[in-house]
mmCIF file of C-alpha atoms in Angstrom:
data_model
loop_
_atom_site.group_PDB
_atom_site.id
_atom_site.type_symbol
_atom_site.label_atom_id
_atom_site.label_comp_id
_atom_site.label_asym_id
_atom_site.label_seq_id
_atom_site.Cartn_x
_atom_site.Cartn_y
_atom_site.Cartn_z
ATOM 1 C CA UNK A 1324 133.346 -4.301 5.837
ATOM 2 C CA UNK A 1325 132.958 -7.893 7.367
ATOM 3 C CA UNK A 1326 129.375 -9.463 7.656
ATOM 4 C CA UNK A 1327 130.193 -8.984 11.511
ATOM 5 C CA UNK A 1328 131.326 -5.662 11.452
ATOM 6 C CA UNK A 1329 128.624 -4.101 9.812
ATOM 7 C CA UNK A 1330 125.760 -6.027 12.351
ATOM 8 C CA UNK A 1331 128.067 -4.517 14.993
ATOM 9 C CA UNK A 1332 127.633 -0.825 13.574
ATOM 10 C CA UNK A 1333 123.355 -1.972 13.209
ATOM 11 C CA UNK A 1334 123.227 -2.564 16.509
ATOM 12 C CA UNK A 1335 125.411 0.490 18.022
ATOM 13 C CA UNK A 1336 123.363 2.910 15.619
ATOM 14 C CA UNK A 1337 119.639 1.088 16.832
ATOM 15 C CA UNK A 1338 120.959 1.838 20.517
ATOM 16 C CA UNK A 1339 122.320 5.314 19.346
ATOM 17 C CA UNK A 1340 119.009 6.519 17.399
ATOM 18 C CA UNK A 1341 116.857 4.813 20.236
ATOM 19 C CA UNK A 1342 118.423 6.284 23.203
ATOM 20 C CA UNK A 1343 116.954 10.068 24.426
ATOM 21 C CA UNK A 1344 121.130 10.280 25.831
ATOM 22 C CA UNK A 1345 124.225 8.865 25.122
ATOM 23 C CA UNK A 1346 126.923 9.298 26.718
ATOM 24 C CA UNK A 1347 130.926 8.442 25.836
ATOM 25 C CA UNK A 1348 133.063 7.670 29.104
ATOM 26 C CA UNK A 1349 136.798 6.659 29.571
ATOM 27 C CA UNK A 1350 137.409 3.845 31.594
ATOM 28 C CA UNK A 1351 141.292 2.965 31.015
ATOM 29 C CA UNK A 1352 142.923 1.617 34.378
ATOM 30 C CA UNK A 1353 139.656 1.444 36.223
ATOM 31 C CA UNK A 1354 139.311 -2.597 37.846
ATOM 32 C CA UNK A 1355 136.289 -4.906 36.938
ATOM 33 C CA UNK A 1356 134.838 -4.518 40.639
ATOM 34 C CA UNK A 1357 134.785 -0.916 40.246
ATOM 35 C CA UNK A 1358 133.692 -0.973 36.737
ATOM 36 C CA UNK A 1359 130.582 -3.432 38.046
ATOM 37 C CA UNK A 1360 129.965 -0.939 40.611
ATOM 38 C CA UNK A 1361 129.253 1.542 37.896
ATOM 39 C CA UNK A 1362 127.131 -0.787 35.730
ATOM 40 C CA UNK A 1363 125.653 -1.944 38.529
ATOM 41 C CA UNK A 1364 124.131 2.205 39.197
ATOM 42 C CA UNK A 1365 123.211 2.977 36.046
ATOM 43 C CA UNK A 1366 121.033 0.014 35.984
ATOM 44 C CA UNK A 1367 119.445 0.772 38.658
ATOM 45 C CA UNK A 1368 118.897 4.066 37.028
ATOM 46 C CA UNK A 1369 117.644 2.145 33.627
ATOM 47 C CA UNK A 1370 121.025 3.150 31.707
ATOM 48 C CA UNK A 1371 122.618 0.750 29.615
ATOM 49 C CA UNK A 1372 126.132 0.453 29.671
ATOM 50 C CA UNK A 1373 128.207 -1.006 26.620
ATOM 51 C CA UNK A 1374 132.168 -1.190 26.166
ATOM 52 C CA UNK A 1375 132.378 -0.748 22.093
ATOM 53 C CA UNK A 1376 135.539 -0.403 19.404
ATOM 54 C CA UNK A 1377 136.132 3.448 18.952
ATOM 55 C CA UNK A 1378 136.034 2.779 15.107
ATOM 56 C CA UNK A 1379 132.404 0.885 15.499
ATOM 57 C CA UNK A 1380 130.990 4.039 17.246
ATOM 58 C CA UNK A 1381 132.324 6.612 14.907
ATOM 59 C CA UNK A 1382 131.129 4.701 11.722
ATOM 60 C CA UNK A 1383 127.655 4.123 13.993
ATOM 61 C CA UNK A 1384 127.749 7.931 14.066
ATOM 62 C CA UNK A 1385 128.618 8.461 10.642
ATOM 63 C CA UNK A 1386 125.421 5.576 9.166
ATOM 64 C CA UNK A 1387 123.271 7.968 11.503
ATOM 65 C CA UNK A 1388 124.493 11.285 9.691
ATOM 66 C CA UNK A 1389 124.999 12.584 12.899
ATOM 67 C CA UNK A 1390 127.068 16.519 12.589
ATOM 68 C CA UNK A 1391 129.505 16.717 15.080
ATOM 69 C CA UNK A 1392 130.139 13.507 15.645
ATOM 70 C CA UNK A 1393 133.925 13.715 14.648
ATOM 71 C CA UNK A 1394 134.531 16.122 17.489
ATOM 72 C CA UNK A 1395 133.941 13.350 20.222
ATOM 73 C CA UNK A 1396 137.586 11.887 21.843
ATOM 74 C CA UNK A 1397 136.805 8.253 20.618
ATOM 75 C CA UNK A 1398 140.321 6.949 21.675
ATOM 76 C CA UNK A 1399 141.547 4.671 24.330
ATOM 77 C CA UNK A 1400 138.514 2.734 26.290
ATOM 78 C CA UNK A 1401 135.672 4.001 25.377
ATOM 79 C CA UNK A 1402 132.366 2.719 26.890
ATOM 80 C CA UNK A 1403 129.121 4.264 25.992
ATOM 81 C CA UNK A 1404 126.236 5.022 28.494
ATOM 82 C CA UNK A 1405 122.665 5.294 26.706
ATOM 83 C CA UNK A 1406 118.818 4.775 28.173
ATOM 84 C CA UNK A 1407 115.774 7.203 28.257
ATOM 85 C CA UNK A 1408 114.436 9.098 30.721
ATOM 86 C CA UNK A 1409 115.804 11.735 33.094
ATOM 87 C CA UNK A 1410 119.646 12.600 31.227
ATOM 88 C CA UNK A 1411 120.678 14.783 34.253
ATOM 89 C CA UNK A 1412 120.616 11.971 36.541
ATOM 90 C CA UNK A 1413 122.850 9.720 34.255
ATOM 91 C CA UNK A 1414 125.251 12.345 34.312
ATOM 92 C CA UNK A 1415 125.120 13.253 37.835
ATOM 93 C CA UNK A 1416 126.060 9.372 38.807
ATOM 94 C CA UNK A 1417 128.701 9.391 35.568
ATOM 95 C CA UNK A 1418 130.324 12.608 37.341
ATOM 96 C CA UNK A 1419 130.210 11.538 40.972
ATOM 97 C CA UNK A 1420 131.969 8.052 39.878
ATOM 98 C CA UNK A 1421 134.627 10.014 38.485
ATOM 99 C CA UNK A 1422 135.485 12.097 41.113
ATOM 100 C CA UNK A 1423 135.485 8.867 43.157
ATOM 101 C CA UNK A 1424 137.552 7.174 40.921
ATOM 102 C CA UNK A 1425 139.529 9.683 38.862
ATOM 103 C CA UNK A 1426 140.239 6.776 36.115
ATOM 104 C CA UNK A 1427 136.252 7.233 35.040
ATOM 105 C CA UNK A 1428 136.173 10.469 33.001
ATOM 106 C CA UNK A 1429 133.530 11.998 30.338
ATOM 107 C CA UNK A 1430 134.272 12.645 26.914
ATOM 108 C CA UNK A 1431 131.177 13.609 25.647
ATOM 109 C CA UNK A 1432 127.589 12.600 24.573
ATOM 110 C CA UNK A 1433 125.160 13.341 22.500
ATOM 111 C CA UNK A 1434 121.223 14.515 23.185
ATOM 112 C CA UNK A 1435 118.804 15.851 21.058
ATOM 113 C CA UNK A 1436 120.700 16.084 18.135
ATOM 114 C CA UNK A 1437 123.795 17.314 19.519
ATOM 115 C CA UNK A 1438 127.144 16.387 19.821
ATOM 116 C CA UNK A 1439 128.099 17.530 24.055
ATOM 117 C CA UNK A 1440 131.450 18.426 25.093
ATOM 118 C CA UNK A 1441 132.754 16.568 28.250
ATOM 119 C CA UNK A 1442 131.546 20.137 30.042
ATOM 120 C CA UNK A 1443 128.611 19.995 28.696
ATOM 121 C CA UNK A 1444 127.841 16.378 30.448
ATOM 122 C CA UNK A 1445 129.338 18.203 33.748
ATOM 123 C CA UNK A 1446 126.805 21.256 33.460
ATOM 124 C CA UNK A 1447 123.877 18.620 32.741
ATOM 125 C CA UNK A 1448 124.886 16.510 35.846
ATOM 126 C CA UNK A 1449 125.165 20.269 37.768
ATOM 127 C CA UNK A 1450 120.782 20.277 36.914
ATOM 128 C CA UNK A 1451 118.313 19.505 39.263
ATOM 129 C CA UNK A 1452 116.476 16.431 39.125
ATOM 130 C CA UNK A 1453 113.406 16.438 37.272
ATOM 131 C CA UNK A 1454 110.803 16.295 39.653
ATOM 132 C CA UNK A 1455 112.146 19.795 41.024
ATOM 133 C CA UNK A 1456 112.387 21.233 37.818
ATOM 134 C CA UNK A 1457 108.771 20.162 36.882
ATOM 135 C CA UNK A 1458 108.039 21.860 40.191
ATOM 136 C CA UNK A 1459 109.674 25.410 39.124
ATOM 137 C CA UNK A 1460 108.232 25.289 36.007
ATOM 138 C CA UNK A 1461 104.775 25.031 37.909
ATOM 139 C CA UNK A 1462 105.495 27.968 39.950
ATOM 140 C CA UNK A 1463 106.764 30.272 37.657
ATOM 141 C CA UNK A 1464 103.554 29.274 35.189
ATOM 142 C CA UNK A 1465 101.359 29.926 38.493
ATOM 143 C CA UNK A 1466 102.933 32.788 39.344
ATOM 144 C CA UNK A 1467 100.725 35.330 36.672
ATOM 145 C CA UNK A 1468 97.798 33.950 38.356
ATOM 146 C CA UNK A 1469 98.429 33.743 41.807
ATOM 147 C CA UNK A 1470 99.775 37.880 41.331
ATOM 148 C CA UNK A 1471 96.392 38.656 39.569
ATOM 149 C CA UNK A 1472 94.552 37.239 42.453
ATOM 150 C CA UNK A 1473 96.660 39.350 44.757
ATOM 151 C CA UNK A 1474 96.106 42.996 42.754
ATOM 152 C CA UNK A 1475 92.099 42.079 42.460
ATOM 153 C CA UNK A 1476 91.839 40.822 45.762
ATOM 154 C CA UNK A 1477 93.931 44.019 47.069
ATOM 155 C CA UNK A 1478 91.525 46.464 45.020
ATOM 156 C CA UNK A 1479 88.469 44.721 46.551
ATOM 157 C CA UNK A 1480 90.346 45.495 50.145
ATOM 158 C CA UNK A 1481 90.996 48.967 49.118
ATOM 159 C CA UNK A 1482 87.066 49.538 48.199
ATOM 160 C CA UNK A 1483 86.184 47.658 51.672
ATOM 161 C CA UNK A 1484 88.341 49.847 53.908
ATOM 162 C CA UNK A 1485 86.760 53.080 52.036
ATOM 163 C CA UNK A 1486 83.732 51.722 52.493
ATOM 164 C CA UNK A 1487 84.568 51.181 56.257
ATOM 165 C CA UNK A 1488 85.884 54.779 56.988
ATOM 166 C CA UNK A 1489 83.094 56.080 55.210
ATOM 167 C CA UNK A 1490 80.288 54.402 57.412
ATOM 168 C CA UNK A 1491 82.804 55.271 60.392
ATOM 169 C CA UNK A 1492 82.784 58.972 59.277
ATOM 170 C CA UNK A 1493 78.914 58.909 59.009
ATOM 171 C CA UNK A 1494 78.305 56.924 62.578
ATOM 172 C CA UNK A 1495 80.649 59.771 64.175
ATOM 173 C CA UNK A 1496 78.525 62.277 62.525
ATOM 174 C CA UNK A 1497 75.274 60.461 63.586
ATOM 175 C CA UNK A 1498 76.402 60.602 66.915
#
């Protein structure tokens, strides 16, 4: 492999074994403006956006021993989405383009150390955002607490109303 070729394959495996997602989309047909428009989001979202040789990603993939990686479409326009932070969102803005423009279309991605399907992308965009997921997570771990609180608090109430109707019983007996 040429001198060029294999700083190419560096590079794409540094942003590969860097990134927390990546993500493979088609592009074929779309126009510049429109494929701006898309850059321009997932900047603003801190995602990197890189139109790459199908052959330079799969031997990027192969360097990186990465299983699965054969099962990706790498054909036609490829362009690959990568960044850190927050993967649902990247998906979420990768999905909504495409049903805006129906030339835009995932073919996969890979997180964590594996190889996603194009549904797979789809069911990560379909996640919340991740400020209300950090919030479920909260109430579901505050949840045991909050429902110990309740059964002590309502045994304490329990003992206090005997308590009442038994100095009620005595006051009426008093009397």
């Amino acid at each position: 492999m040429r001198s060029e070729k294999t700083f190419l394959v560096k590079t794409i495996s540094d942003m590969i074994g860097n990134a927390d997602y990546v993500y493979f989309v088609s592009y074929s047909g779309l126009q510049v403006k429109d494929f701006t428009q898309l850059r321009n989001q997932l900047a603003g979202a801190e995602a990197h956006c890189h139109v790459l040789k199908n052959s330079l990603i799969a031997k990027a993939g192969a360097e990186l021993e990465l299983t699965g990686w054969d099962t990706l479409n790498l054909k036609n326009d490829t362009a690959m989405v990568y960044g850190k932070g927050d993967c649902s969102a990247i998906a979420k803005i990768l999905v909504e383009f495409g049903k805006k423009f129906d030339k835009v279309k995932t073919k996969g991605g890979y997180l964590d150390g594996a190889v996603l399907s194009a549904s797979d992308v789809g069911s990560l965009a379909d996640l919340p955002a991740k400020p209300v997921l950090q919030a479920m997570l909260l109430g579901v771990l505050q949840a045991p607490s909050r429902n110990l609180v309740t059964v002590l608090n309502a045994k304490a109430a329990s003992i206090v109303n005997v308590l009442n109707a038994y100095k009620n019983k005595c006051e009426e007996n008093n009397n």
